[in-house]
Short mmCIF file of C-alpha atoms in Angstrom, two decimals:
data_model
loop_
_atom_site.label_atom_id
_atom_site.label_comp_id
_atom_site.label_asym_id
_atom_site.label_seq_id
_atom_site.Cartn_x
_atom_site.Cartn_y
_atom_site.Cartn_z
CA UNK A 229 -7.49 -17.49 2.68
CA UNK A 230 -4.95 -16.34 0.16
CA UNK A 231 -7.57 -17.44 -2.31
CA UNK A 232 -9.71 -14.20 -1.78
CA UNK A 233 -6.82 -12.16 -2.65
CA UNK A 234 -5.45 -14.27 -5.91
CA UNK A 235 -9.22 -13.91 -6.82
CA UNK A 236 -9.14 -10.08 -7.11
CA UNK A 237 -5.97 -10.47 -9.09
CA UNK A 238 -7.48 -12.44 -11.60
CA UNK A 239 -9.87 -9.89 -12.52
CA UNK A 240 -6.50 -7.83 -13.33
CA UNK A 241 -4.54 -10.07 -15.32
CA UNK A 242 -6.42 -9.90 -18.61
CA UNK A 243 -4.36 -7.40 -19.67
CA UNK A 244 -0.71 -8.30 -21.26
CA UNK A 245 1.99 -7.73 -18.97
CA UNK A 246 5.07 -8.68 -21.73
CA UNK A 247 7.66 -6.63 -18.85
CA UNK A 248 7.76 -8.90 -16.36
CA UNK A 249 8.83 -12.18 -18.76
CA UNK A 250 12.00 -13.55 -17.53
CA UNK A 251 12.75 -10.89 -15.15
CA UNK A 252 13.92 -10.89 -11.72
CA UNK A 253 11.48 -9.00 -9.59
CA UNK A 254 11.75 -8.20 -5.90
CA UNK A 255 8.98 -7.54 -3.67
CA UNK A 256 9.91 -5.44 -0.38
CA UNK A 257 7.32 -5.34 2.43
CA UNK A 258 6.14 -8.76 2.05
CA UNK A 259 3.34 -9.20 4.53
CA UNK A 260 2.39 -6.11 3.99
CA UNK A 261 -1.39 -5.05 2.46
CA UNK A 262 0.09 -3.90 -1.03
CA UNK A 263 2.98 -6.35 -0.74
CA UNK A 264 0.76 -9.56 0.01
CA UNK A 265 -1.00 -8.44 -3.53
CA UNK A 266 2.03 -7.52 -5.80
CA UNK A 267 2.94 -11.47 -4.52
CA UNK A 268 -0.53 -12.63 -5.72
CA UNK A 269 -0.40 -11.28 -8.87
CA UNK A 270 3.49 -12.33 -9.65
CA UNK A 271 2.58 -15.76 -8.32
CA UNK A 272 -0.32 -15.88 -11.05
CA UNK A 273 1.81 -14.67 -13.87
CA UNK A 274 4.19 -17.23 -13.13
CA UNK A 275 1.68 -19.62 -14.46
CA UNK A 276 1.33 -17.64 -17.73
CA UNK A 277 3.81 -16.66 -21.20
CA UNK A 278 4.85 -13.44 -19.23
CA UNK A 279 6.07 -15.46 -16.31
CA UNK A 280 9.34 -13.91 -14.25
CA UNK A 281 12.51 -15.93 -13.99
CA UNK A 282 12.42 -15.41 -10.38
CA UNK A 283 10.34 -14.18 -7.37
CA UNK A 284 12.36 -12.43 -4.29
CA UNK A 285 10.12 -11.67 -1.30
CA UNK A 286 11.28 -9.41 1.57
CA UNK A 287 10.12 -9.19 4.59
CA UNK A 288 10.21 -8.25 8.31
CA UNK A 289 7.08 -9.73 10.23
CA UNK A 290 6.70 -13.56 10.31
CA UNK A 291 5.20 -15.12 7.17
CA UNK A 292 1.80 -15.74 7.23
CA UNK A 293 0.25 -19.49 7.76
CA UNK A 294 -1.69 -18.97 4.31
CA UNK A 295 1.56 -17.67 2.41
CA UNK A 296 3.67 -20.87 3.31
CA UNK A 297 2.53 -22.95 0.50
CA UNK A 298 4.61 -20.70 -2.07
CA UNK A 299 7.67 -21.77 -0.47
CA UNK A 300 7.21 -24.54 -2.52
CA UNK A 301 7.41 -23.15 -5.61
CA UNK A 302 11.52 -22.96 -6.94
CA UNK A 303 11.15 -19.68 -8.65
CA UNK A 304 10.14 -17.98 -5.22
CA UNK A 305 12.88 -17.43 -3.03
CA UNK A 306 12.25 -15.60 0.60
CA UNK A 307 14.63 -13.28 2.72
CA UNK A 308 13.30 -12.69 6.36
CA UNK A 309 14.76 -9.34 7.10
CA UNK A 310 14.68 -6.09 8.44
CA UNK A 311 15.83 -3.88 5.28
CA UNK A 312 16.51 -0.90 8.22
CA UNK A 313 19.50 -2.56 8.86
CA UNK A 314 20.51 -4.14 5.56
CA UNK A 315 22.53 -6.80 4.83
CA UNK A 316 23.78 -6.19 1.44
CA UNK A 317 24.67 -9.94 0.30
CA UNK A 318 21.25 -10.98 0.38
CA UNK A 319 20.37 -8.97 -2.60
CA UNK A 320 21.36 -9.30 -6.16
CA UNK A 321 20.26 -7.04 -9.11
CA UNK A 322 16.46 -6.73 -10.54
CA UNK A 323 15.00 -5.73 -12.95
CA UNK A 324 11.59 -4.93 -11.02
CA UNK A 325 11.82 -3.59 -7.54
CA UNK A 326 8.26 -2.99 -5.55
CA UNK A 327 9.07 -0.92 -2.32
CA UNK A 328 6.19 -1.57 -0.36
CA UNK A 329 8.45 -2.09 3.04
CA UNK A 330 7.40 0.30 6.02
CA UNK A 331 5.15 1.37 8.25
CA UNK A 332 1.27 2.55 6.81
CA UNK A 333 0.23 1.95 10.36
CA UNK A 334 0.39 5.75 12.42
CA UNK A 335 0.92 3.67 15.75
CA UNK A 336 3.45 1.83 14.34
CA UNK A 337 5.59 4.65 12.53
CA UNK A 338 5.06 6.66 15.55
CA UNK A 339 6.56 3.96 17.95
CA UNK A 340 9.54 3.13 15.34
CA UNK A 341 10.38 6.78 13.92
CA UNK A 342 14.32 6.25 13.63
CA UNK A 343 13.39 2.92 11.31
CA UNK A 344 10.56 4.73 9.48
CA UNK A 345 13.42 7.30 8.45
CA UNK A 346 15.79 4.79 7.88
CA UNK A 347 13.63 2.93 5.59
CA UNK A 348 12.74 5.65 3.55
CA UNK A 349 16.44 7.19 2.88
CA UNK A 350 19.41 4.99 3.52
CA UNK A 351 17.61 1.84 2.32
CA UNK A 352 16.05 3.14 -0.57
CA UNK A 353 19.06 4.61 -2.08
CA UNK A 354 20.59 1.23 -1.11
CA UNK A 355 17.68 -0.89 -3.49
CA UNK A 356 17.51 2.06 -6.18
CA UNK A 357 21.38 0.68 -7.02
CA UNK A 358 20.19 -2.54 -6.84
CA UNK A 359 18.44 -2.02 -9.76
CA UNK A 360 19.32 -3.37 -13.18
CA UNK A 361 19.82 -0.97 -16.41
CA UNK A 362 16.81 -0.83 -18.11
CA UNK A 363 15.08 -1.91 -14.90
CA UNK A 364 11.85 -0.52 -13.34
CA UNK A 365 11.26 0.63 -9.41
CA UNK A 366 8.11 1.49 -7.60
CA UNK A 367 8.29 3.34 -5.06
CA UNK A 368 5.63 3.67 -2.07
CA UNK A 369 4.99 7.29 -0.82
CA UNK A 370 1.96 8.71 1.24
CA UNK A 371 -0.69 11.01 1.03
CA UNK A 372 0.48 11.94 4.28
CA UNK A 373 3.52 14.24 2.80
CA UNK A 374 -0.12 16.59 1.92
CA UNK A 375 -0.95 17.05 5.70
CA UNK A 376 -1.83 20.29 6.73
CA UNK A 377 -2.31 21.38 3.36
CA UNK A 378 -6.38 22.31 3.51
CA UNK A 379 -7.07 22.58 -0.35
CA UNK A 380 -10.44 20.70 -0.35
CA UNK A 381 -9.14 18.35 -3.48
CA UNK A 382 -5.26 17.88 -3.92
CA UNK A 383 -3.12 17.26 -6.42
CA UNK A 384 0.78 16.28 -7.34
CA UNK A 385 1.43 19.91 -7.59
CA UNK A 386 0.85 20.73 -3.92
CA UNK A 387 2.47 19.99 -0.65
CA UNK A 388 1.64 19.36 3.35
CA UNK A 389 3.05 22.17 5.77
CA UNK A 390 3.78 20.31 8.49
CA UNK A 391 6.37 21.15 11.00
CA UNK A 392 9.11 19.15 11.84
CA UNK A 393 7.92 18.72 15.40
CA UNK A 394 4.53 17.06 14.46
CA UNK A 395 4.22 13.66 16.26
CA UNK A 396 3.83 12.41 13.01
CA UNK A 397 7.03 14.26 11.05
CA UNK A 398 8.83 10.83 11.68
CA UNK A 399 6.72 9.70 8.63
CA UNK A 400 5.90 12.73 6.45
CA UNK A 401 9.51 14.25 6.23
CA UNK A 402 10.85 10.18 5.70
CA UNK A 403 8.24 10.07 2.81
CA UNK A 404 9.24 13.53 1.53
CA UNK A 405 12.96 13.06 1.71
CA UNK A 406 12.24 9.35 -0.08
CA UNK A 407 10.43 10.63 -3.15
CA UNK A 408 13.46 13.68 -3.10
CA UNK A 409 16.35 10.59 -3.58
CA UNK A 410 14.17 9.05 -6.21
CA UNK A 411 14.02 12.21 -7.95
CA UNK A 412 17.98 12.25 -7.81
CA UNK A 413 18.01 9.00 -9.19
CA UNK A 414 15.49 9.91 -11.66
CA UNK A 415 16.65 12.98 -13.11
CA UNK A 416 20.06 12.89 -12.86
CA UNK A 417 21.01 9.14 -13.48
CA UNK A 418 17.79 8.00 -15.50
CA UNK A 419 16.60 5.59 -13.40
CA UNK A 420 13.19 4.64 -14.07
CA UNK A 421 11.78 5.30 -10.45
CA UNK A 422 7.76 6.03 -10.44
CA UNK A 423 6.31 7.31 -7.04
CA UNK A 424 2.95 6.68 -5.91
CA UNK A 425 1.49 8.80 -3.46
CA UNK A 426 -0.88 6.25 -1.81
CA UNK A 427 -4.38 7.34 -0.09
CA UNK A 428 -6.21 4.78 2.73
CA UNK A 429 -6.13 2.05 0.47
CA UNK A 430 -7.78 -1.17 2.44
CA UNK A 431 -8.87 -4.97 1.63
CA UNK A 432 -8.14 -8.39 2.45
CA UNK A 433 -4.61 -8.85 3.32
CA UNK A 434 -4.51 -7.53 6.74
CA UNK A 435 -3.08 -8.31 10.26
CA UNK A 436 -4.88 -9.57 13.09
CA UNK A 437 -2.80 -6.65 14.70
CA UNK A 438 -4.07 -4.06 12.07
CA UNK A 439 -4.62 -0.72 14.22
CA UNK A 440 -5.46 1.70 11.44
CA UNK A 441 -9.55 2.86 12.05
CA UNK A 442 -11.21 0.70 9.43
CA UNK A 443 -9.60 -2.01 10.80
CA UNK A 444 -9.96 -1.29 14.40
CA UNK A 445 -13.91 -0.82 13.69
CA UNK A 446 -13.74 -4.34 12.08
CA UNK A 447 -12.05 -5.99 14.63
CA UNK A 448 -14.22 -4.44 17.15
CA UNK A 449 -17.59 -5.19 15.36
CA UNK A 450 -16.56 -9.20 15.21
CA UNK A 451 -15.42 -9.01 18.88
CA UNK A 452 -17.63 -7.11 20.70
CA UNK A 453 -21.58 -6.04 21.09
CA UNK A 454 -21.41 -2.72 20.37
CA UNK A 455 -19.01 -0.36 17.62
CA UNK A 456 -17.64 2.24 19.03
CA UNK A 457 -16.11 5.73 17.66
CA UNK A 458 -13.80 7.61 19.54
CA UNK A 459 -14.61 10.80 18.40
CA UNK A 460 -17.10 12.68 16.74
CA UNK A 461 -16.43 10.56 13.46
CA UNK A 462 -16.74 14.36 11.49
CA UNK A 463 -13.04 13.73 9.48
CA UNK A 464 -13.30 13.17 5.96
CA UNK A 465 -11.55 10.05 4.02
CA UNK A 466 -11.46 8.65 0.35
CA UNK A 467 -10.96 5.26 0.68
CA UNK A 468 -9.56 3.18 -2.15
CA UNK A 469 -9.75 -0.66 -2.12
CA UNK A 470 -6.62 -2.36 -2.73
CA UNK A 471 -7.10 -4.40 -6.07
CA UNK A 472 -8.34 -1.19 -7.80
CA UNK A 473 -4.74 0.38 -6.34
CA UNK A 474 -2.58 -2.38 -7.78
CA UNK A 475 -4.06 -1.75 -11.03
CA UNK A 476 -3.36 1.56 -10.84
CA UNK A 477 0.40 0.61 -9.90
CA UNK A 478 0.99 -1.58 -12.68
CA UNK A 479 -0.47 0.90 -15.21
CA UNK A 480 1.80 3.07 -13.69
CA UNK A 481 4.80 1.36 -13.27
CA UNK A 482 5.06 0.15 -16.71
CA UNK A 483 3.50 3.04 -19.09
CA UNK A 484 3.27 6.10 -16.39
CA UNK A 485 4.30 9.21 -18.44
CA UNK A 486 5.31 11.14 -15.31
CA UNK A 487 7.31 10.25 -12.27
CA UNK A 488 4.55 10.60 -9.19
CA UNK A 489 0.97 10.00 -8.76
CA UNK A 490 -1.96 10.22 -7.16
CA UNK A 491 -3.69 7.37 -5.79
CA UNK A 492 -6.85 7.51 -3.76
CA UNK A 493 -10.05 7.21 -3.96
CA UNK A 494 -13.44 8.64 -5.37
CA UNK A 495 -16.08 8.69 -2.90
CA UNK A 496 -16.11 10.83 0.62
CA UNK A 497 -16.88 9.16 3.79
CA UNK A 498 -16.59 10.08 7.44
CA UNK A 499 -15.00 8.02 9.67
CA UNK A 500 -18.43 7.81 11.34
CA UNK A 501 -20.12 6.70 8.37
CA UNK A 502 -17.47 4.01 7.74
CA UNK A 503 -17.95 2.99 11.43
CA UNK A 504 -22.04 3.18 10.53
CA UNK A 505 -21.50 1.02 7.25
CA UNK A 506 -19.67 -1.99 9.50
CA UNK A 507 -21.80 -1.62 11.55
CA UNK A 508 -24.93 -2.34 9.36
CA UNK A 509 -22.39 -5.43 8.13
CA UNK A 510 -21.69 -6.90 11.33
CA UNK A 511 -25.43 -5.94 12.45
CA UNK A 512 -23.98 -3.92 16.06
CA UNK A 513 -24.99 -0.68 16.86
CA UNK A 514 -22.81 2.05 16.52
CA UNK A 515 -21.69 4.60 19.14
CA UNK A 516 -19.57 7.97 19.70
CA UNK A 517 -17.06 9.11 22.07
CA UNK A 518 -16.17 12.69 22.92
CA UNK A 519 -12.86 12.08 22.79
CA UNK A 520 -9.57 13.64 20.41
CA UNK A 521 -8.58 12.14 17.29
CA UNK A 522 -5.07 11.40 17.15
CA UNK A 523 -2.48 13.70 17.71
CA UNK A 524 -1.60 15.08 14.41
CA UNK A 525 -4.33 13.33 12.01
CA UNK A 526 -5.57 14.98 9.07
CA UNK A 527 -9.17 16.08 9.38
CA UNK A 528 -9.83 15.57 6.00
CA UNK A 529 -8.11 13.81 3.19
CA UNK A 530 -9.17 14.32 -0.22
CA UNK A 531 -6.58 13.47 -3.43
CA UNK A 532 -7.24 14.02 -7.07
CA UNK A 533 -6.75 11.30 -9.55
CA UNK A 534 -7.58 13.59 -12.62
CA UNK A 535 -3.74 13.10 -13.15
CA UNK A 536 -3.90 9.41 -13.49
CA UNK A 537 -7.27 9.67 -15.26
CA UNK A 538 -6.15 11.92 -17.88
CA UNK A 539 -3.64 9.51 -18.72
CA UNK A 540 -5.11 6.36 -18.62
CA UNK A 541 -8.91 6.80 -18.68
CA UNK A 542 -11.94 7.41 -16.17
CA UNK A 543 -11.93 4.59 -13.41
CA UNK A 544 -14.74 2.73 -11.89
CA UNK A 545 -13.90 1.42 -8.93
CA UNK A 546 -15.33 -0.86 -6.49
CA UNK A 547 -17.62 0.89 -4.12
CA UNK A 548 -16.94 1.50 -0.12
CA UNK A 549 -20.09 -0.92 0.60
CA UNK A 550 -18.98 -3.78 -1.71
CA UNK A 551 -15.04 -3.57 -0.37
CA UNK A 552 -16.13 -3.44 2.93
CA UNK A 553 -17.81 -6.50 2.66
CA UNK A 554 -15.15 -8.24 1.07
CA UNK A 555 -12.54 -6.76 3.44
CA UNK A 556 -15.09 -8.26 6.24
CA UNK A 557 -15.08 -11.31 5.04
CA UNK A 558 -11.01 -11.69 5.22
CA UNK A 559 -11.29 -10.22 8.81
CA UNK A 560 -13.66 -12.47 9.81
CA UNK A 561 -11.37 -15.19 8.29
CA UNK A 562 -8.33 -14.52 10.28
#
C-alpha cells in the first residue's frame, strides 16, 4: 500500500533538495496523513546524493502493517511515544524538525483538549530547542485559527474570532498560542521556524478510523448501499490533496521568504457535492439529513494562496475528481 504514496512522491523529487544531505531530520506525527508523506519522501531521498544521515520517526498510534518494512533500514530509527508527555532522553538535536504530531481530526481534538493544548505549547517549545543552529523547523498550524472570521477569501493577514468557550477553542487557541511561541523563537532568537497554516488537505495515508467528512463519506460508500449526508451539505470547503501540500511544504521550508503561509486549496466544493462526487465513484446514491453540522464548524472555508503564489509561481494542482479517486483507491485498500 505504501507504494501509492512513495508514487506521488516521486513526481516531487525532481527537484534538488541539497538541505537535507547528511542531516538528521525528525519527523513528529508519524502515522499521521502529512507525517506518513514527509516519511515517503525522506525514505526516497535516502536512496539519492542528498540522502540524510539519519531518519527519526515519532509517533503515538501503532505503526502501520505497510510501514514495518522501513524498520529495516539502519538509518531509520523509531520512537513510539506520546510527545504530550515527553520524555526528553529520547531526543537528540536536528537539524530538520517536521511537527506534524496532533490531532487534525475535530472528534479527536475535541475528546483530548488538555493534550491538543499540550501538544501545541509545552512540547513545541520543548522540540524548537531541540533544534540544531543553522537548523530548519516546520511547524503545523490550522486554518482553523480563521474560524469565525467571514471574509469570503482569507489571507495571513487576518484572524478567526472565536471565543474561548467554543467547543472547538481546545484546538484554535492551541494552534494560535503555537504559531505565537514560534514567533518568539523566530524573532527574538533566530530560529528558522516556518508555519503553515494547513486547509482540508486529504489523500492516501489515512486511518481505517478516519472520522473527518471526506473520509466518513468514503468509508460509508464502500460499506454500505446508500451515502448519506447529515445535513444540508450547503458548507463550503477548498480541498487540497496531500502531495500537492508537501510540495508546498518543502518549497516552503527551505526557500519561504516569510514565516507563515497559506495552504489550501483552489477549487470550492460543498460538502454535498463532495458526498455527490463519491458517490458517482463508488456508484451509491446519495442522500440528505436534516440534521446540525457540528457544533462549532465553519460554514465555509476559503484560504488564499496568492501569498505562496507570488512567491513561488501559479500552481496547478490535482483536481478534487482525480484525488478523490486516488484517495478511494487507498480506502478501498485498507
Amino acid at each position: 500500500m505504501f507504494e501509492i504514496i512513495l508514487n506521488d512522491i516521486r513526481k516531487i523529487l525532481i527537484k534538488q533538495y541539497h538541505f537535507f544531505k547528511n542531516k538528521d531530520i525528525l519527523v513528529l506525527g508519524g502515522t499521521g496523513l502529512v507525517g506518513q508523506y514527509f516519511i515517503a519522501f525522506f525514505f526516497l531521498l535516502l536512496k539519492t546524493n542528498q540522502a540524510p544521515k539519519s531518519i527519526t520517526i515519532s509517533h503515538k498510534n501503532n505503526f502501520p502493517n505497510y510501514l514495518k518494512f522501513l524498520k529495516k533500514n539502519k538509518k531509520i530509527k523509531f520512537i513510539k511515544d506520546d510527545i504530550s508527555r515527553i520524555k526528553k532522553n529520547n531526543y537528540k538535536k536536528y537539524d530538520c524538525i517536521i511537527f506534524s504530531a496532533g490531532y487534525g481530526q475535530p472528534s479527536r481534538f475535541l475528546q483530548n483538549p488538555l493534550e491538543t493544548i499540550e501538544l501545541n505549547t509545552s512540547s513545541l517549545k520543548t522540540f524548537i530547542l531541540k533544534l540544531k543552529k543553522g537548523g530548519k523547523f516546520l511547524y503545523l498550524s490550522s486554518s482553523e485559527i480563521y474560524n469565525k472570521n467571514k471574509k469570503k477569501v482569507i489571507n495571513e493577514n487576518d484572524i478567526g474570532s472565536t471565543n474561548t468557550d467554543d467547543p472547538r477553542a481546545c484546538y484554535i487557541e492551541a494552534k494560535r498560542c503555537g504559531e505565537a511561541i514560534a514567533n518568539i523563537y523566530n524573532k527574538k532568537f533566530n530560529i528558522d521556524i516556518k508555519i503553515i497554516r494547513l486547509c482540508l488537505t486529504y489523500g492516501p495515508g489515512a486511518r481505517k478510523n478516519d472520522a473527518r467528512v471526506l473520509y466518513e463519506f468514503i468509508h460509508r460508500a464502500l460499506k454500505e448501499k446508500k451515502l448519506y449526508v447529515n445535513d444540508s451539505g450547503l458548507a463550503i470547503r477548498r480541498y487540497i490533496y496531500i502531495m500537492d501540500a508537501i510540495k508546498m511544504m518543502l518549497n516552503i521550508l527551505l526557500h519561504g521568504k516569510s514565516n507563515v503561509y497559506n495552504i489550501a486549496g483552489k477549487e470550492k466544493i460543498t460538502i454535498g457535492k463532495l458526498a455527490k462526487e463519491i458517490g458517482k465513484i463508488s456508484s451509491k446514491p446519495v442522500y440528505f439529513k436534516k440534521k446540525p453540522s457540528l457544533d462549532g464548524a465553519p460554514k465555509n472555508i476559503s484560504l488564499s494562496i496568492k501569498k505562496y503564489e507570488n512567491e513561488f509561481g501559479k500552481l496547478k494542482l490535482i483536481n478534487i475528481k482525480e484525488g478523490l479517486k486516488r484517495t478511494f483507491k487507498w480506502c478501498k485498500k485498507l
